[in-house]
Amino acid sequence: MSDIRAGDLVECIDDTPNRPESQIMPDLGAIYTVTNIRAVGDGASVRLKELTPSCHLGGVCACGDCGWDAGRFRKVYRPNGEFIASLFCDVPDRVEAPELVD
Ligand SMILES: [Zn+2]
């Protein structure tokens, strides 16, 4: 299941249309803002703030049900307040946790 949530920044990692009617596709490597994500079948359908998908009814989506597969995107982790704050926290001299080895 995707870890993408509404409000996340995502990078397009797959811009190849699955169907010929998918004329509107995100650009590979471009960054978008997720406005909505919902489960569809085994995956999830993503809507973007910057781009409106083509519709299964034809044309630009007005029905609101269309979207792109979440697998086309990966979440972009941006520095947030928590991250900035962590830079100024006291760093322990020694890390007690063992390394995780696959
Ligand atoms: Zn639609």
PDB file of C-alpha atoms in Angstrom, residues 26-91:
ATOM      1  CA  PRO A  26       2.460  13.881 -15.157  1.00  0.00           C
ATOM      2  CA  ASP A  27       6.025  14.632 -16.279  1.00  0.00           C
ATOM      3  CA  LEU A  28       8.746  12.208 -15.285  1.00  0.00           C
ATOM      4  CA  GLY A  29      10.855  13.719 -12.518  1.00  0.00           C
ATOM      5  CA  ALA A  30       8.429  16.563 -11.847  1.00  0.00           C
ATOM      6  CA  ILE A  31       7.212  17.337  -8.331  1.00  0.00           C
ATOM      7  CA  TYR A  32       3.486  17.535  -7.608  1.00  0.00           C
ATOM      8  CA  THR A  33       1.238  18.108  -4.612  1.00  0.00           C
ATOM      9  CA  VAL A  34      -1.273  15.382  -3.770  1.00  0.00           C
ATOM     10  CA  THR A  35      -4.780  16.685  -3.167  1.00  0.00           C
ATOM     11  CA  ASN A  36      -6.465  13.311  -2.761  1.00  0.00           C
ATOM     12  CA  ILE A  37      -5.664   9.623  -2.707  1.00  0.00           C
ATOM     13  CA  ARG A  38      -8.135   6.788  -2.570  1.00  0.00           C
ATOM     14  CA  ALA A  39      -7.967   3.010  -2.737  1.00  0.00           C
ATOM     15  CA  VAL A  40      -8.884   1.517  -6.084  1.00  0.00           C
ATOM     16  CA  GLY A  41      -8.627  -2.235  -6.531  1.00  0.00           C
ATOM     17  CA  ASP A  42      -5.189  -3.367  -5.391  1.00  0.00           C
ATOM     18  CA  GLY A  43      -3.690   0.101  -5.656  1.00  0.00           C
ATOM     19  CA  ALA A  44      -4.579   3.700  -5.124  1.00  0.00           C
ATOM     20  CA  SER A  45      -5.643   6.586  -7.302  1.00  0.00           C
ATOM     21  CA  VAL A  46      -3.925   9.939  -6.845  1.00  0.00           C
ATOM     22  CA  ARG A  47      -5.170  13.409  -7.687  1.00  0.00           C
ATOM     23  CA  LEU A  48      -2.740  16.290  -8.025  1.00  0.00           C
ATOM     24  CA  LYS A  49      -3.088  19.984  -7.346  1.00  0.00           C
ATOM     25  CA  GLU A  50      -1.073  20.964 -10.404  1.00  0.00           C
ATOM     26  CA  LEU A  51      -2.615  18.673 -12.999  1.00  0.00           C
ATOM     27  CA  THR A  52      -6.076  17.312 -13.808  1.00  0.00           C
ATOM     28  CA  PRO A  53      -6.201  13.849 -15.356  1.00  0.00           C
ATOM     29  CA  SER A  54      -8.009  12.921 -18.515  1.00  0.00           C
ATOM     30  CA  CYS A  55     -11.362  11.359 -17.786  1.00  0.00           C
ATOM     31  CA  HIS A  56     -12.702   7.882 -18.469  1.00  0.00           C
ATOM     32  CA  LEU A  57     -15.740   9.760 -19.815  1.00  0.00           C
ATOM     33  CA  GLY A  58     -13.462  11.689 -22.204  1.00  0.00           C
ATOM     34  CA  GLY A  59     -11.731  15.045 -22.032  1.00  0.00           C
ATOM     35  CA  VAL A  60     -10.358  16.644 -18.889  1.00  0.00           C
ATOM     36  CA  CYS A  61     -11.763  15.064 -15.736  1.00  0.00           C
ATOM     37  CA  ALA A  62     -14.783  16.803 -14.292  1.00  0.00           C
ATOM     38  CA  CYS A  63     -16.282  13.766 -12.533  1.00  0.00           C
ATOM     39  CA  GLY A  64     -13.590  13.787  -9.846  1.00  0.00           C
ATOM     40  CA  ASP A  65     -13.223  10.003  -9.858  1.00  0.00           C
ATOM     41  CA  CYS A  66     -10.257   9.786 -12.199  1.00  0.00           C
ATOM     42  CA  GLY A  67      -6.643   9.851 -11.156  1.00  0.00           C
ATOM     43  CA  TRP A  68      -3.218   8.333 -11.628  1.00  0.00           C
ATOM     44  CA  ASP A  69      -1.915   5.127 -10.106  1.00  0.00           C
ATOM     45  CA  ALA A  70      -0.054   5.845  -6.881  1.00  0.00           C
ATOM     46  CA  GLY A  71       2.739   3.607  -8.205  1.00  0.00           C
ATOM     47  CA  ARG A  72       3.627   6.383 -10.630  1.00  0.00           C
ATOM     48  CA  PHE A  73       4.781   8.538  -7.763  1.00  0.00           C
ATOM     49  CA  ARG A  74       7.146   8.384  -4.861  1.00  0.00           C
ATOM     50  CA  LYS A  75       6.865  10.512  -1.816  1.00  0.00           C
ATOM     51  CA  VAL A  76       9.305  13.388  -1.489  1.00  0.00           C
ATOM     52  CA  TYR A  77      10.482  14.037   2.035  1.00  0.00           C
ATOM     53  CA  ARG A  78      11.023  17.703   2.565  1.00  0.00           C
ATOM     54  CA  PRO A  79      12.736  19.290   5.501  1.00  0.00           C
ATOM     55  CA  ASN A  80      10.036  20.280   7.954  1.00  0.00           C
ATOM     56  CA  GLY A  81      10.092  21.889  11.359  1.00  0.00           C
ATOM     57  CA  GLU A  82      10.705  18.619  13.113  1.00  0.00           C
ATOM     58  CA  PHE A  83      13.680  17.847  10.930  1.00  0.00           C
ATOM     59  CA  ILE A  84      15.189  21.305  11.405  1.00  0.00           C
ATOM     60  CA  ALA A  85      14.706  21.005  15.165  1.00  0.00           C
ATOM     61  CA  SER A  86      16.439  17.628  15.169  1.00  0.00           C
ATOM     62  CA  LEU A  87      19.551  19.274  13.762  1.00  0.00           C
ATOM     63  CA  PHE A  88      19.842  21.378  16.894  1.00  0.00           C
ATOM     64  CA  CYS A  89      19.138  18.601  19.371  1.00  0.00           C
ATOM     65  CA  ASP A  90      21.881  17.105  21.469  1.00  0.00           C
ATOM     66  CA  VAL A  91      23.358  14.203  19.596  1.00  0.00           C
TER      67      VAL A  91
END
